[in-house]
XYZ file of C-alpha atoms in Angstrom:
627
model
C 107.522 61.024 -113.376
C 104.091 59.817 -114.245
C 103.820 56.912 -116.637
C 101.508 56.872 -119.630
C 100.327 54.122 -121.953
C 97.360 51.892 -122.446
C 99.136 48.531 -122.337
C 100.784 47.012 -119.262
C 103.842 46.014 -121.302
C 104.339 49.660 -122.256
C 104.111 50.678 -118.591
C 106.711 48.073 -117.714
C 109.026 49.279 -120.494
C 108.763 52.859 -119.280
C 109.391 51.846 -115.685
C 112.558 50.081 -116.753
C 113.691 53.036 -118.843
C 113.153 55.473 -116.007
C 114.816 53.407 -113.291
C 117.926 52.766 -115.389
C 120.283 54.818 -117.490
C 118.157 53.458 -120.306
C 115.976 56.547 -120.433
C 115.578 56.762 -124.191
C 113.149 59.661 -124.358
C 113.738 62.939 -122.602
C 110.693 64.781 -121.250
C 109.413 67.864 -122.980
C 110.759 71.127 -121.555
C 107.201 71.979 -120.601
C 106.486 68.656 -118.882
C 107.228 69.998 -115.414
C 106.591 73.291 -113.670
C 110.086 73.355 -112.179
C 111.832 76.610 -111.310
C 115.363 76.616 -112.717
C 116.565 77.577 -109.259
C 115.512 74.133 -108.050
C 118.206 72.325 -109.956
C 117.928 69.350 -107.654
C 114.378 68.501 -108.667
C 114.868 69.467 -112.281
C 117.712 66.993 -112.514
C 116.020 64.402 -110.343
C 113.060 64.277 -112.707
C 114.459 65.210 -116.097
C 117.604 63.158 -115.541
C 116.009 60.102 -114.017
C 118.618 58.238 -115.971
C 120.971 59.097 -113.091
C 120.004 55.728 -111.631
C 123.234 54.556 -113.274
C 125.259 52.932 -110.534
C 122.401 52.864 -108.029
C 121.096 49.713 -106.471
C 117.576 48.668 -107.475
C 114.998 49.662 -104.890
C 114.562 46.067 -103.749
C 117.014 44.770 -101.117
C 119.614 42.381 -102.441
C 123.270 41.998 -103.367
C 125.040 45.004 -104.810
C 125.629 45.012 -108.541
C 129.151 46.381 -108.114
C 132.081 45.804 -105.804
C 132.917 48.652 -103.448
C 136.532 49.539 -102.823
C 137.831 49.826 -99.256
C 137.281 53.167 -97.542
C 139.872 55.266 -95.786
C 139.327 56.152 -92.151
C 139.334 59.907 -92.392
C 137.450 60.985 -95.475
C 133.767 61.677 -95.645
C 133.713 59.987 -99.039
C 134.731 56.348 -99.088
C 138.163 56.813 -100.613
C 139.378 54.776 -103.557
C 142.099 54.887 -106.128
C 140.444 55.996 -109.330
C 137.325 55.970 -111.462
C 136.236 52.506 -112.615
C 136.990 51.921 -116.274
C 134.949 54.231 -118.462
C 135.380 52.272 -121.634
C 132.381 51.644 -123.796
C 132.443 47.900 -123.121
C 132.616 48.301 -119.353
C 129.820 50.852 -119.273
C 127.585 48.778 -121.531
C 128.322 45.637 -119.495
C 127.438 47.443 -116.267
C 124.201 48.814 -117.675
C 123.325 45.469 -119.208
C 123.574 43.817 -115.793
C 121.462 46.575 -114.282
C 118.853 46.253 -117.002
C 118.629 42.497 -116.587
C 118.217 42.818 -112.838
C 115.647 45.548 -113.222
C 113.624 43.641 -115.807
C 113.576 40.639 -113.519
C 112.565 42.727 -110.529
C 109.796 44.568 -112.357
C 108.468 41.384 -113.941
C 108.270 39.821 -110.498
C 106.538 42.913 -109.146
C 104.085 42.876 -112.061
C 103.180 39.229 -111.360
C 102.767 40.078 -107.686
C 100.445 42.979 -108.473
C 98.406 40.922 -110.906
C 97.859 38.220 -108.296
C 97.409 40.444 -105.238
C 95.128 43.076 -106.729
C 94.891 46.774 -105.798
C 95.799 46.201 -102.162
C 99.306 45.027 -103.054
C 102.303 47.074 -102.053
C 103.165 49.473 -104.847
C 105.962 51.970 -105.261
C 105.426 55.656 -106.077
C 105.811 56.831 -109.668
C 109.242 56.008 -111.048
C 111.595 58.866 -110.284
C 115.179 59.456 -109.257
C 115.172 59.115 -105.474
C 116.824 62.073 -103.856
C 118.492 62.560 -100.561
C 115.968 64.501 -98.593
C 115.243 66.160 -95.324
C 116.478 65.766 -91.881
C 116.328 67.361 -88.551
C 118.404 67.402 -85.443
C 118.070 67.846 -81.750
C 118.470 70.526 -79.177
C 122.136 69.919 -78.532
C 124.925 68.582 -80.680
C 126.267 66.676 -77.698
C 122.994 65.029 -76.716
C 122.575 62.969 -73.578
C 120.845 59.614 -73.576
C 119.420 57.213 -71.052
C 118.762 53.498 -71.235
C 115.907 51.227 -70.190
C 115.997 47.422 -70.422
C 116.696 46.355 -74.040
C 115.901 49.828 -75.414
C 118.220 52.819 -75.607
C 116.293 56.056 -75.297
C 117.447 59.487 -76.446
C 115.370 61.808 -74.309
C 117.555 64.853 -75.008
C 118.092 64.148 -78.683
C 120.971 62.654 -80.604
C 122.697 63.497 -83.892
C 124.529 60.711 -85.704
C 125.480 59.571 -89.186
C 123.771 56.509 -90.588
C 125.534 53.157 -90.812
C 127.395 52.998 -94.125
C 128.683 49.893 -95.868
C 131.739 51.723 -97.230
C 132.896 53.493 -94.064
C 134.917 51.713 -91.365
C 133.477 51.391 -87.877
C 134.669 53.966 -85.375
C 133.718 53.373 -81.716
C 134.196 57.078 -81.033
C 131.483 57.930 -83.557
C 128.392 55.733 -83.066
C 125.926 55.565 -85.926
C 122.237 54.885 -86.457
C 120.960 51.984 -88.521
C 117.351 51.143 -89.210
C 117.461 48.451 -86.517
C 118.319 51.013 -83.824
C 115.840 53.542 -85.136
C 112.886 51.141 -85.136
C 113.831 49.418 -81.888
C 111.873 47.654 -80.601
C 109.940 47.075 -83.829
C 107.678 44.563 -82.098
C 106.367 47.368 -79.886
C 105.419 49.708 -82.737
C 101.822 50.919 -82.756
C 101.782 53.495 -85.608
C 104.271 54.877 -88.145
C 104.031 58.252 -89.904
C 106.598 58.943 -92.625
C 107.289 61.517 -95.298
C 109.931 61.391 -98.011
C 110.671 62.312 -101.588
C 110.940 58.591 -102.347
C 109.864 55.473 -100.446
C 110.502 51.800 -101.197
C 107.399 50.268 -99.653
C 108.463 46.663 -100.102
C 111.712 47.367 -98.256
C 109.817 49.268 -95.566
C 107.368 46.388 -95.166
C 110.302 44.044 -94.561
C 111.313 46.183 -91.573
C 107.929 46.633 -89.904
C 105.775 43.997 -88.174
C 102.509 43.052 -89.848
C 99.438 44.812 -88.552
C 101.169 48.148 -87.852
C 99.331 51.033 -89.590
C 101.378 53.439 -91.701
C 100.612 56.848 -93.197
C 103.177 57.777 -95.859
C 103.431 61.283 -97.357
C 105.205 61.248 -100.711
C 106.084 63.440 -103.659
C 103.197 63.458 -106.149
C 103.383 62.521 -109.795
C 102.540 65.080 -112.473
C 98.886 64.022 -112.488
C 98.651 64.090 -108.672
C 100.340 67.401 -107.880
C 97.358 69.744 -108.284
C 95.130 68.169 -105.623
C 95.914 66.235 -102.467
C 95.073 62.544 -102.632
C 94.959 59.374 -100.525
C 95.069 55.772 -101.688
C 95.502 52.439 -99.881
C 98.680 50.418 -100.263
C 99.251 47.043 -98.688
C 97.187 44.593 -96.669
C 97.626 46.382 -93.318
C 95.546 49.413 -94.252
C 98.593 51.504 -95.168
C 97.765 54.844 -96.752
C 99.751 56.709 -99.428
C 99.208 60.489 -99.212
C 100.293 63.073 -101.789
C 99.951 66.791 -100.918
C 98.972 69.537 -103.308
C 102.215 71.051 -104.551
C 104.317 72.082 -107.522
C 107.609 70.507 -106.585
C 109.915 69.621 -103.727
C 110.093 66.936 -101.092
C 110.180 66.627 -97.324
C 111.511 64.065 -94.902
C 110.699 63.163 -91.341
C 109.571 60.040 -89.565
C 107.512 59.575 -86.410
C 107.116 56.254 -84.629
C 104.524 55.578 -81.936
C 105.075 52.725 -79.471
C 102.680 50.760 -77.282
C 104.446 52.175 -74.233
C 103.116 55.610 -75.231
C 106.511 56.906 -76.317
C 106.841 58.938 -79.531
C 110.125 58.753 -81.434
C 110.835 61.663 -83.775
C 113.394 61.072 -86.532
C 114.504 63.579 -89.146
C 117.140 62.029 -91.438
C 118.629 63.317 -94.638
C 118.020 59.909 -96.223
C 114.973 58.813 -98.147
C 113.199 55.592 -97.227
C 115.094 53.477 -99.721
C 117.744 50.857 -98.875
C 120.593 52.402 -100.884
C 120.342 55.669 -98.923
C 120.812 53.700 -95.701
C 123.585 51.481 -97.038
C 125.689 53.332 -99.622
C 125.290 57.041 -98.892
C 126.415 58.939 -95.824
C 123.451 60.742 -94.283
C 122.748 62.457 -90.987
C 120.028 61.453 -88.545
C 118.427 63.382 -85.700
C 116.501 61.258 -83.228
C 114.669 62.230 -80.050
C 112.322 60.228 -77.851
C 109.293 62.090 -76.514
C 107.670 60.469 -73.436
C 103.940 60.363 -72.837
C 102.743 63.344 -70.784
C 101.157 62.602 -67.417
C 98.682 65.396 -68.067
C 98.168 67.976 -70.824
C 100.482 70.993 -70.404
C 98.943 74.316 -69.405
C 100.901 76.037 -72.206
C 101.530 74.295 -75.495
C 105.192 73.747 -76.373
C 106.190 75.640 -79.574
C 107.788 72.598 -81.255
C 104.664 70.385 -81.659
C 102.560 73.465 -82.397
C 104.848 74.432 -85.267
C 105.093 70.837 -86.470
C 101.305 70.476 -86.551
C 100.939 73.691 -88.573
C 103.465 72.418 -91.117
C 101.828 68.983 -91.366
C 98.506 70.629 -92.154
C 100.046 71.944 -95.381
C 100.741 68.308 -96.242
C 97.128 67.267 -95.503
C 98.284 64.837 -92.825
C 95.084 65.516 -90.869
C 93.038 63.991 -93.703
C 95.177 60.856 -93.632
C 94.789 60.493 -89.873
C 91.018 60.843 -90.187
C 90.944 58.158 -92.886
C 92.855 55.717 -90.663
C 90.635 56.424 -87.634
C 87.454 56.036 -89.673
C 88.822 52.856 -91.209
C 90.483 49.989 -89.363
C 92.268 51.955 -86.610
C 89.825 53.841 -84.356
C 92.349 53.681 -81.475
C 95.194 55.292 -83.411
C 97.603 56.918 -80.894
C 97.564 60.125 -82.983
C 94.001 60.646 -84.137
C 94.440 64.368 -84.831
C 97.316 66.846 -85.157
C 96.059 68.773 -82.126
C 97.021 65.794 -79.969
C 100.726 66.321 -80.682
C 100.982 69.143 -78.144
C 98.653 67.533 -75.586
C 99.553 63.855 -75.321
C 103.376 64.029 -75.183
C 105.902 65.825 -72.991
C 108.071 68.017 -75.237
C 109.804 69.871 -72.405
C 113.251 68.447 -73.208
C 113.076 69.502 -76.869
C 115.061 72.682 -77.486
C 115.611 72.429 -81.262
C 113.836 74.898 -83.546
C 111.927 73.565 -86.529
C 112.311 75.334 -89.870
C 109.715 74.516 -92.522
C 109.192 75.615 -96.122
C 105.635 74.955 -97.326
C 105.180 75.465 -101.055
C 103.178 78.504 -102.099
C 102.812 82.239 -101.566
C 102.860 83.686 -98.052
C 101.950 87.288 -97.292
C 102.230 89.472 -94.198
C 105.043 89.444 -91.688
C 103.337 86.991 -89.320
C 103.299 84.375 -92.096
C 106.655 85.281 -93.615
C 108.504 84.898 -90.300
C 107.148 81.348 -89.966
C 108.592 79.866 -93.129
C 111.671 79.609 -95.337
C 114.857 81.527 -94.663
C 113.025 84.223 -92.635
C 112.061 81.395 -90.252
C 115.735 80.383 -90.103
C 116.504 83.915 -88.925
C 113.659 83.752 -86.402
C 114.971 80.454 -85.015
C 118.484 81.890 -84.693
C 117.131 84.914 -82.825
C 115.158 82.658 -80.491
C 118.287 80.652 -79.738
C 120.254 83.898 -79.310
C 122.708 82.529 -81.832
C 123.506 85.794 -83.614
C 127.181 86.723 -83.977
C 128.398 88.403 -80.760
C 130.129 91.758 -80.695
C 133.466 91.694 -82.490
C 132.566 88.575 -84.461
C 130.967 87.805 -87.789
C 129.363 84.626 -89.019
C 131.026 82.284 -91.474
C 128.567 79.924 -93.133
C 129.383 76.498 -94.552
C 126.595 75.009 -96.629
C 126.683 71.498 -98.047
C 123.826 70.508 -100.297
C 123.461 67.973 -103.057
C 122.575 70.588 -105.661
C 124.178 73.845 -106.788
C 121.822 76.704 -107.640
C 122.056 79.734 -109.902
C 123.506 82.095 -107.309
C 123.468 85.894 -107.301
C 125.094 88.231 -104.814
C 121.667 89.640 -103.940
C 120.173 86.289 -102.975
C 123.230 84.961 -101.122
C 123.283 88.145 -99.056
C 119.537 87.843 -98.445
C 120.036 84.324 -97.142
C 123.189 85.219 -95.202
C 121.381 87.981 -93.320
C 118.754 85.502 -92.190
C 121.611 83.250 -91.067
C 122.812 86.154 -88.898
C 119.349 86.464 -87.347
C 118.453 89.617 -89.295
C 114.838 90.083 -90.328
C 114.020 91.002 -93.966
C 112.204 94.005 -92.512
C 115.605 95.675 -92.087
C 116.532 95.556 -95.786
C 113.399 95.000 -97.892
C 112.967 98.701 -98.730
C 116.625 99.205 -99.685
C 116.884 99.988 -103.436
C 117.500 96.883 -105.511
C 120.463 98.534 -107.226
C 122.275 98.685 -103.873
C 121.347 95.101 -103.001
C 122.678 93.848 -106.340
C 125.928 95.782 -105.858
C 126.826 93.901 -102.660
C 129.922 91.689 -102.623
C 129.695 87.977 -101.929
C 129.003 87.200 -98.260
C 131.283 84.849 -96.242
C 129.546 81.672 -97.382
C 131.396 78.478 -98.282
C 129.547 76.307 -100.815
C 130.660 72.776 -99.927
C 130.290 70.590 -103.006
C 132.443 67.743 -104.399
C 134.891 68.374 -107.197
C 135.256 65.975 -110.115
C 138.630 64.902 -108.717
C 137.036 63.991 -105.377
C 134.271 61.980 -107.049
C 136.838 60.078 -109.102
C 138.592 59.079 -105.852
C 135.509 57.628 -104.142
C 134.731 53.947 -103.685
C 131.935 53.970 -106.262
C 133.405 56.619 -108.563
C 131.267 58.502 -111.058
C 128.677 55.753 -111.204
C 127.957 56.342 -107.509
C 127.690 60.139 -107.589
C 124.041 60.296 -108.598
C 123.027 62.388 -105.590
C 124.880 65.545 -106.647
C 123.865 68.026 -109.330
C 125.555 71.090 -110.793
C 124.896 72.661 -114.184
C 127.805 73.767 -116.333
C 126.168 77.121 -117.086
C 125.968 77.978 -113.375
C 129.683 77.318 -112.888
C 130.933 79.038 -116.048
C 128.799 82.184 -116.070
C 130.760 85.426 -115.771
C 129.680 86.314 -112.232
C 129.639 82.802 -110.760
C 130.833 82.580 -107.115
C 133.667 80.164 -107.923
C 135.824 81.505 -105.079
C 133.170 80.401 -102.577
C 133.361 76.707 -103.508
C 134.969 74.215 -101.135
C 135.604 70.556 -101.862
C 133.298 68.143 -100.052
C 134.956 65.009 -98.762
C 131.583 63.450 -98.012
C 128.912 61.448 -99.806
C 125.663 63.292 -99.298
C 123.431 65.187 -96.888
C 122.222 68.698 -96.408
C 123.668 70.726 -93.580
C 124.508 74.335 -92.762
C 127.025 75.442 -90.162
C 127.164 78.992 -88.909
C 130.241 79.664 -86.771
C 131.522 82.911 -85.287
C 134.916 84.216 -86.383
C 136.821 87.445 -85.923
C 135.579 90.186 -88.235
C 139.030 90.713 -89.753
C 139.291 87.022 -90.654
C 136.157 86.752 -92.773
C 134.698 90.190 -93.363
C 135.183 90.535 -97.119
C 134.664 87.069 -98.608
C 134.502 83.442 -97.669
C 137.849 82.871 -99.367
C 140.773 82.103 -97.044
C 143.359 83.197 -99.575
C 143.153 86.963 -99.102
C 146.182 89.113 -99.681
C 147.542 91.336 -96.949
C 146.049 94.353 -98.730
C 142.640 92.701 -98.795
C 142.822 91.910 -95.093
C 143.796 95.499 -94.348
C 140.837 96.686 -96.397
C 138.594 94.273 -94.502
C 139.762 95.662 -91.177
C 139.221 99.229 -92.335
C 135.701 98.448 -93.479
C 134.735 96.453 -90.377
C 132.905 99.459 -88.948
C 130.552 99.304 -91.908
C 129.658 95.677 -91.320
C 126.004 94.779 -91.076
C 124.828 95.158 -87.490
C 122.781 92.363 -85.972
C 119.686 93.601 -84.109
C 119.002 92.547 -80.543
C 116.396 89.802 -80.037
C 112.825 91.037 -79.761
C 112.122 89.729 -76.261
C 108.430 90.597 -76.385
C 107.828 88.163 -79.275
C 110.227 85.361 -78.335
C 109.913 82.708 -75.626
C 112.294 82.850 -72.700
C 115.109 80.310 -72.821
C 115.089 77.599 -70.178
C 118.177 76.617 -68.206
C 118.700 73.785 -70.705
C 118.848 76.367 -73.476
C 121.456 78.637 -71.940
C 123.263 79.776 -75.075
C 125.428 82.566 -73.678
C 128.633 80.780 -74.728
C 127.616 79.705 -78.186
C 130.166 79.037 -80.901
C 127.508 79.091 -83.621
C 124.547 77.081 -84.854
C 123.807 74.012 -86.947
C 121.006 73.251 -89.393
C 120.124 69.742 -90.590
C 117.284 69.201 -93.010
C 116.011 68.723 -96.517
C 116.695 72.222 -97.837
C 119.151 72.443 -100.679
C 120.898 75.767 -101.188
C 118.360 77.252 -103.599
C 115.706 79.918 -103.792
C 113.139 77.221 -104.555
C 113.820 75.545 -101.207
C 114.287 78.567 -98.929
C 112.038 81.065 -100.670
C 112.553 84.661 -101.742
C 111.142 87.768 -100.093
C 109.741 90.533 -102.314
C 107.370 93.482 -102.096
C 107.765 96.236 -99.531
C 107.960 96.435 -95.759
C 104.278 97.348 -95.701
C 103.280 94.590 -98.186
C 105.844 91.789 -98.026
C 105.569 88.509 -99.891
C 107.423 85.219 -99.616
C 107.332 82.680 -102.445
C 108.491 79.089 -101.837
C 108.472 76.380 -104.488
C 109.244 73.274 -102.414
C 108.148 71.496 -99.280
C 111.164 71.248 -96.970
C 111.772 70.617 -93.272
C 114.753 70.795 -90.937
C 115.893 71.921 -87.512
C 118.358 74.395 -86.011
C 120.532 73.585 -82.994
C 122.870 75.743 -80.934
C 126.570 74.825 -81.062
C 128.353 75.447 -77.773
C 131.802 74.243 -78.826
C 133.030 74.121 -82.409
C 134.892 70.880 -81.667
C 131.487 69.181 -81.287
C 130.973 69.632 -85.027
C 133.674 67.075 -85.811
C 131.322 64.321 -84.617
C 128.283 65.261 -86.678
C 129.463 67.120 -89.783
C 129.610 64.752 -92.796
C 132.621 66.402 -94.455
C 136.194 67.150 -93.536
C 136.741 70.548 -91.937
C 138.144 72.895 -92.896
C 136.864 72.080 -96.341
C 139.694 72.674 -98.857
C 139.444 75.229 -101.627
C 139.196 73.988 -105.183
C 142.531 73.599 -106.912
C 143.409 75.707 -109.927
C 142.207 73.002 -112.337
C 139.319 71.687 -110.241
C 135.736 71.856 -111.436
C 132.578 70.763 -109.631
C 131.086 67.360 -110.380
C 128.488 67.693 -113.147
C 126.474 64.630 -114.084
C 125.582 65.859 -117.549
C 129.226 66.576 -118.376
C 131.119 63.904 -116.457
C 128.823 60.879 -116.648
C 126.486 61.138 -119.609
C 129.278 62.129 -121.989
C 131.395 59.090 -121.173
C 132.254 56.826 -124.131
C 129.296 54.660 -124.972
C 126.762 56.577 -122.910
C 125.241 58.497 -125.806
C 124.577 55.285 -127.696
C 122.731 53.938 -124.696
C 120.705 57.116 -124.291
C 119.818 57.433 -127.980
C 116.077 56.985 -128.652
C 115.207 53.463 -129.666
C 114.321 53.034 -133.319
């Protein structure tokens, strides 16, 4: 949220109010051009008071004591919600406010003394768990060189979490492993919804250039912009956009190696300490000579980065203090590095309107379908796809849109259904999609309780509306992250609905109607690259997506128009990858929730910040506008 005010003391007061639960003035309903489908961003901005229970963005001791975690649950298990009495809540917030005032006063003194080149944070805003991407194979191989472990075939792991016990069978990534060796870094390119630059500076050696793409403030969103931050010539880049956020990191080493990381975490310490996120990491070696045919992965990545104006940032660095930057232009991505071992498919959502099938197939959920066709990951004969989708935000779902998205998840192009009458599309039943999202009961049993559930958003009106897909909800025993799993099951098992509690009559009806199931078209071999031996997917069990997309129309886009004049509208910038899954047992190592995810109990409701946190005793007094 952008800050306004002529006096520095007023700016400091607003910064404190926005970074705490002390947000005493709600924004005007017209302050942001946010689609109601993008509930994540609406809540992240409008409810910036959700910082309750979060650590300040500067590294330091936690302001609460975590309870011990159990070994099996995705959430760090605990006994019950910390006391919600007025005195306890006020005491907690008072400690947070004191710490935040001290931190911001220190930062203000630092800025006053250091001038415009000092490290500054982006506009105060609720930091969200953002994008991620994975590798070509869930069970990725790795090789080692002296003192440095390389992941030439890609690796998917969870991040190191302070509340989860160590498990030798499930190695994790921490920032130390990701940056290793930090002393050999030559250039860092990052993008995130939120970045703590002071924390990032503590991790990187001095003299290493950085280009950081971040979510713009209200005043910055209509034009792309670049500004310097820090003494090392760091650049802060904001793309032209309406909303959304993206996340990926690229590190360039003096040895010539490129390390690609797509995590679901933002670049803030609490995301890497207190919240379970997923990380995809792959090392790309320097090419001995430019390839005769460009690999599709860097080509696609470069086209997406152009939407973010990364090329302008690279030019600014080259024309400034870094003429020998290892990546001086986006075209070099496909020429300077050897991407032959990369078999993942990138899926990007650039904000804006996209017309014509060539453009529509490149972005959003149509691109997800394209990637699945390229991997030959459509449901085989006699099987259907069951989708499990965990996101940190629940959207306003309709049967029409969930079926639109589900068809892309089956590898079906919108061309096959766009001209079907809307009345028939609206009359469809719910597809076999499980919406994995924590219940209030699960949140209350986590180590940090309600005060630590600031990464999840669900609106009461979405859950209680007459045609809400309540039967599709599954309880998430995990902390955060965005992931989709598509696995193949027998048609009889999952042909009517994602619910596992069908009656015998319903199952009989499902079997009788199996012949009318949606048929998946064969891959279009003339438009898709041939699979290499490393990509032999004949025995697939399904596919896996890891990225920044929440389960919303704003993130994945919506197709409209006609087959002859199609249009795709996307509100957010998002990025992720799709991987083939050869054995469903491999998912146990990388999926950040217990499977099978349990159905909600009869009295269960989803966690809703507005209902279950901000209506606690004493909260309204704290949120009341100051007199």
